[in-house]
Each structure stands twice: as C-alpha cells, then as structure tokens.
Short mmCIF file of C-alpha atoms in Angstrom, two decimals:
data_model
loop_
_atom_site.label_atom_id
_atom_site.label_comp_id
_atom_site.label_asym_id
_atom_site.label_seq_id
_atom_site.Cartn_x
_atom_site.Cartn_y
_atom_site.Cartn_z
CA MET A 17 -1.64 -10.37 -72.87
CA THR A 18 -1.02 -7.06 -71.72
CA THR A 19 2.47 -5.68 -69.97
CA ALA A 20 3.21 -2.71 -67.71
CA ASN A 21 5.18 0.12 -69.32
CA PRO A 22 8.53 0.14 -67.41
CA ALA A 23 8.57 3.96 -68.02
CA ARG A 24 5.16 4.67 -65.96
CA THR A 25 5.54 5.34 -62.48
CA PRO A 26 3.59 2.68 -60.19
CA GLY A 27 0.25 3.44 -59.83
CA ALA A 28 0.09 6.29 -62.48
CA ARG A 29 -3.23 6.06 -64.61
CA ALA A 30 -2.18 4.93 -68.52
CA GLN A 31 -3.53 7.58 -71.01
CA GLY A 32 -6.37 5.75 -72.95
CA ALA A 33 -7.88 6.69 -76.51
CA THR A 34 -9.77 5.22 -79.41
CA ILE A 35 -7.69 5.32 -82.83
CA TRP A 36 -10.43 4.64 -84.92
CA LEU A 37 -9.91 3.71 -88.69
CA THR A 38 -12.30 3.91 -91.28
CA GLY A 39 -12.41 3.04 -94.92
CA LEU A 40 -13.42 0.48 -97.51
CA PRO A 41 -13.26 -3.02 -97.27
CA SER A 42 -9.65 -4.44 -97.79
CA SER A 43 -8.61 -0.65 -97.69
CA GLY A 44 -5.80 -2.11 -95.11
CA LYS A 45 -7.48 -1.15 -91.87
CA THR A 46 -7.33 -4.32 -89.96
CA THR A 47 -3.62 -4.71 -91.34
CA VAL A 48 -2.53 -1.35 -89.70
CA ALA A 49 -4.36 -1.69 -86.66
CA ARG A 50 -2.66 -5.21 -85.69
CA ALA A 51 0.73 -3.74 -86.67
CA LEU A 52 0.05 -0.59 -84.56
CA ALA A 53 -1.39 -2.57 -81.74
CA GLY A 54 1.90 -5.12 -82.04
CA ARG A 55 4.03 -1.80 -81.68
CA LEU A 56 2.16 -0.29 -78.94
CA ARG A 57 2.15 -3.46 -76.56
CA ALA A 58 5.70 -3.86 -77.31
CA GLU A 59 5.93 -0.20 -75.87
CA GLY A 60 4.23 -1.38 -72.91
CA HIS A 61 0.99 0.32 -73.74
CA ARG A 62 -2.09 -1.47 -72.80
CA VAL A 63 -4.15 -2.09 -76.09
CA GLU A 64 -7.42 -3.85 -77.25
CA VAL A 65 -8.39 -4.26 -81.33
CA LEU A 66 -11.88 -4.26 -81.41
CA ASP A 67 -12.12 -5.63 -85.26
CA GLY A 68 -15.34 -5.05 -86.84
CA ASP A 69 -15.55 -8.66 -87.97
CA GLU A 70 -15.35 -9.73 -84.67
CA ILE A 71 -17.67 -7.54 -83.01
CA ARG A 72 -20.40 -8.19 -85.85
CA ARG A 73 -20.13 -12.14 -85.03
CA PHE A 74 -20.79 -11.48 -81.15
CA LEU A 75 -21.97 -7.87 -79.92
CA SER A 76 -23.71 -7.43 -83.02
CA ALA A 77 -24.79 -10.98 -84.10
CA GLY A 78 -28.16 -10.41 -85.64
CA LEU A 79 -27.92 -7.14 -87.41
CA GLY A 80 -28.22 -6.92 -91.02
CA PHE A 81 -26.71 -4.28 -93.06
CA SER A 82 -29.16 -1.67 -93.62
CA ARG A 83 -28.43 1.97 -92.84
CA ALA A 84 -30.17 1.59 -89.31
CA ASP A 85 -28.27 -1.57 -88.78
CA ARG A 86 -25.22 -0.48 -89.40
CA HIS A 87 -25.69 2.85 -87.28
CA THR A 88 -26.70 0.56 -84.41
CA ASN A 89 -23.33 -1.51 -84.86
CA VAL A 90 -21.25 1.65 -85.21
CA GLN A 91 -22.25 2.56 -81.86
CA ARG A 92 -22.21 -0.31 -80.06
CA ILE A 93 -18.27 -0.52 -81.12
CA GLY A 94 -17.92 3.18 -80.11
CA LEU A 95 -19.58 2.55 -76.64
CA VAL A 96 -16.94 -0.40 -76.11
CA ALA A 97 -14.13 1.55 -77.46
CA GLU A 98 -14.96 4.85 -75.52
CA ILE A 99 -15.33 2.74 -72.19
CA LEU A 100 -12.07 1.09 -72.73
CA ALA A 101 -10.13 4.44 -73.69
CA ARG A 102 -11.94 6.33 -70.61
CA ASN A 103 -10.19 3.54 -68.54
CA GLY A 104 -6.29 3.77 -70.06
CA ILE A 105 -6.73 1.36 -72.69
CA LEU A 106 -5.70 2.33 -76.23
CA ALA A 107 -8.76 1.05 -78.25
CA VAL A 108 -7.91 0.24 -82.00
CA VAL A 109 -10.63 0.23 -84.07
CA PRO A 110 -10.59 -1.01 -87.72
CA VAL A 111 -14.24 -0.68 -88.86
CA ILE A 112 -15.91 0.36 -92.15
CA ALA A 113 -18.20 2.57 -90.39
CA PRO A 114 -19.48 3.83 -94.00
CA TYR A 115 -22.00 6.85 -92.46
CA ALA A 116 -20.28 10.31 -91.43
CA ASP A 117 -23.49 10.61 -88.95
CA SER A 118 -22.54 7.55 -87.39
CA ARG A 119 -18.97 8.21 -87.04
CA GLU A 120 -19.71 11.74 -85.46
CA ALA A 121 -22.10 10.32 -83.02
CA VAL A 122 -19.09 8.25 -81.65
CA ARG A 123 -17.03 11.30 -81.54
CA LYS A 124 -19.42 13.19 -79.43
CA ARG A 125 -19.77 10.49 -77.32
CA HIS A 126 -15.61 10.45 -76.56
CA ALA A 127 -15.90 14.32 -76.41
CA ALA A 128 -18.59 14.25 -74.00
CA SER A 129 -16.49 12.11 -71.57
CA GLY A 130 -13.15 13.90 -72.37
CA THR A 131 -11.88 10.68 -74.10
CA PRO A 132 -9.16 11.57 -76.57
CA TYR A 133 -10.60 10.10 -79.95
CA LEU A 134 -8.53 9.74 -83.41
CA GLU A 135 -10.03 9.40 -86.81
CA VAL A 136 -7.80 7.86 -89.17
CA HIS A 137 -9.11 7.62 -92.89
CA VAL A 138 -7.53 4.62 -94.78
CA ALA A 139 -8.33 6.31 -97.96
CA THR A 140 -7.58 3.42 -100.22
CA PRO A 141 -9.28 3.78 -103.64
CA VAL A 142 -11.68 1.33 -104.56
CA GLU A 143 -9.74 -0.34 -107.48
CA VAL A 144 -6.87 -1.27 -105.26
CA CYS A 145 -9.44 -2.40 -102.77
CA SER A 146 -11.15 -4.62 -105.34
CA GLU A 147 -7.35 -6.00 -106.22
CA ARG A 148 -6.52 -6.72 -102.56
CA ASP A 149 -10.23 -8.22 -102.14
CA VAL A 150 -9.09 -9.79 -99.18
CA LYS A 151 -12.00 -11.65 -98.29
CA GLY A 152 -13.54 -12.08 -101.65
CA LEU A 153 -16.42 -9.60 -101.45
CA TYR A 154 -15.64 -7.58 -104.49
CA ALA A 155 -15.36 -10.78 -106.28
CA ARG A 156 -18.71 -12.00 -105.34
CA GLN A 157 -20.27 -8.78 -105.89
CA ALA A 158 -18.91 -8.62 -109.51
CA ALA A 159 -20.29 -12.38 -109.74
CA GLY A 160 -23.88 -10.92 -108.47
CA GLN A 161 -23.84 -13.19 -105.28
CA LEU A 162 -23.42 -9.90 -103.07
CA LYS A 163 -25.57 -6.66 -102.84
CA GLY A 164 -24.89 -3.98 -100.42
CA LEU A 165 -20.83 -3.83 -100.67
CA THR A 166 -19.96 -0.56 -99.34
CA GLY A 167 -18.06 1.96 -101.76
CA VAL A 168 -19.28 -0.34 -104.42
CA ASP A 169 -23.02 -0.56 -104.57
CA ASP A 170 -23.92 0.94 -101.01
CA PRO A 171 -22.49 4.60 -100.03
CA TYR A 172 -19.15 5.04 -98.26
CA GLU A 173 -19.11 8.65 -96.57
CA PRO A 174 -15.34 9.58 -96.54
CA PRO A 175 -14.47 11.86 -93.39
CA ALA A 176 -14.44 15.57 -94.16
CA ASP A 177 -11.70 16.50 -91.75
CA PRO A 178 -9.80 13.34 -90.56
CA ASP A 179 -7.11 13.59 -87.83
CA LEU A 180 -5.29 11.32 -90.54
CA LEU A 181 -5.43 10.60 -93.70
CA LEU A 182 -3.58 7.15 -94.90
CA GLU A 183 -3.28 6.03 -98.64
CA THR A 184 -2.13 2.68 -98.04
CA GLN A 185 -1.47 2.23 -101.62
CA HIS A 186 1.33 4.26 -101.24
CA GLN A 187 2.88 3.27 -98.28
CA THR A 188 3.99 -0.32 -96.44
CA PRO A 189 2.10 -0.83 -93.41
CA ALA A 190 5.09 0.05 -91.02
CA GLU A 191 5.35 3.50 -92.89
CA SER A 192 1.19 3.79 -91.92
CA VAL A 193 1.64 2.70 -88.33
CA GLY A 194 4.55 4.96 -88.21
CA SER A 195 2.16 7.79 -89.09
CA VAL A 196 -0.64 6.99 -86.73
CA HIS A 197 2.11 6.58 -83.83
CA ALA A 198 3.43 10.03 -84.93
CA VAL A 199 0.16 11.87 -84.34
CA LEU A 200 -0.43 9.95 -81.19
CA THR A 201 2.82 10.88 -79.86
CA ALA A 202 2.36 14.72 -81.14
CA ARG A 203 -0.78 14.65 -79.05
CA GLY A 204 0.66 13.23 -75.90
CA LEU A 205 -1.58 10.29 -75.90
CA LEU A 206 1.98 7.98 -75.89
#
C-alpha cells in the first residue's frame, strides 16, 4: 500500500529512481532495502521493492545459474525497475547481480530513458556473509551440497565505481539506510 506525500502539490509527478543494491548473499541487501522502503513510504513516497529471490521465483522462473541465465535475470529485473522508476516510483532492488557487464547494461538502459539510477555496493566481506548465512547457502556449499555460490566458487565482480559503498559489518541497518537516504536527498530524488 502506498500513500500520497502531503508535501507534494496535487497533480505533481513524483520523481522516480532505481536504487540498485548489489552484493554477496547475506551481505544485508534485503535488510537495507526493506528498511529503506519503510522509511521512504513513511515520508509519503511511492516505493516498490524488487527482491531478487521473489523475481527469480516468478518473473525468472525456469532460469538457472549459468552466466547467461544470471545476465537474463538481471536484465529482466532492470527492465521492471526502469519502467517503475520512469513512472514515478522509487524502485529498490536488492539483487546479487554478480557481473559488472550485466549491471552496466541496466545502468545504460536507465541513462537512455533519462531515469535516475543509484548503484549501492553492499560491500560486506564474504567471511561476514558466511557467518550471517541467512539462507544457509554457505553451510550447504561447505557441505558439498551446493555449487556455484556467488563469491565462493562462482565469481562476484564488485562495482568499480558505485554511487555508494555500504560496509554493513560496521554499521546498523538504520545507519546504512541513512547513508542511502542522504545520497538520494543530495541528488534531489526525494
């Protein structure tokens, strides 16, 4: 459920943007995304969270985890985010998106349509992610039950020049959200 922002003038078009959170499994992407979405909604913004796991179950059902399938998945998510953002919604996108060229294609799509795009690297070290192990992926990989875990036995190409770098091992989720919010505000997107 979204609510109108009382500070906006009636009939004014809301500014949309894509806030793309990339990082390893269990880095904190979804935690930050949900908390950010809550804060933005409380401020009266129209927000959608495009969670990577949910998208994979529905929009990208049938795709595997090959490089080509991962690229296709990221492009599908990027297209949906860009459409939402172009239409005045803040699209918050917590996805691993392990390959730089896939993320760059999403950024270029946004640039081509003049849609604001913010890339946030949730740069939590793999050792911390492995300790958190929210979904048990690292334990399954260590037990030999899972192959192709991003950042362990499958590559993760960190962004070379993200708009924001979050080290969630050194800050609370609220502090991470505050950092993202500050960048959105500084860019005139809120």
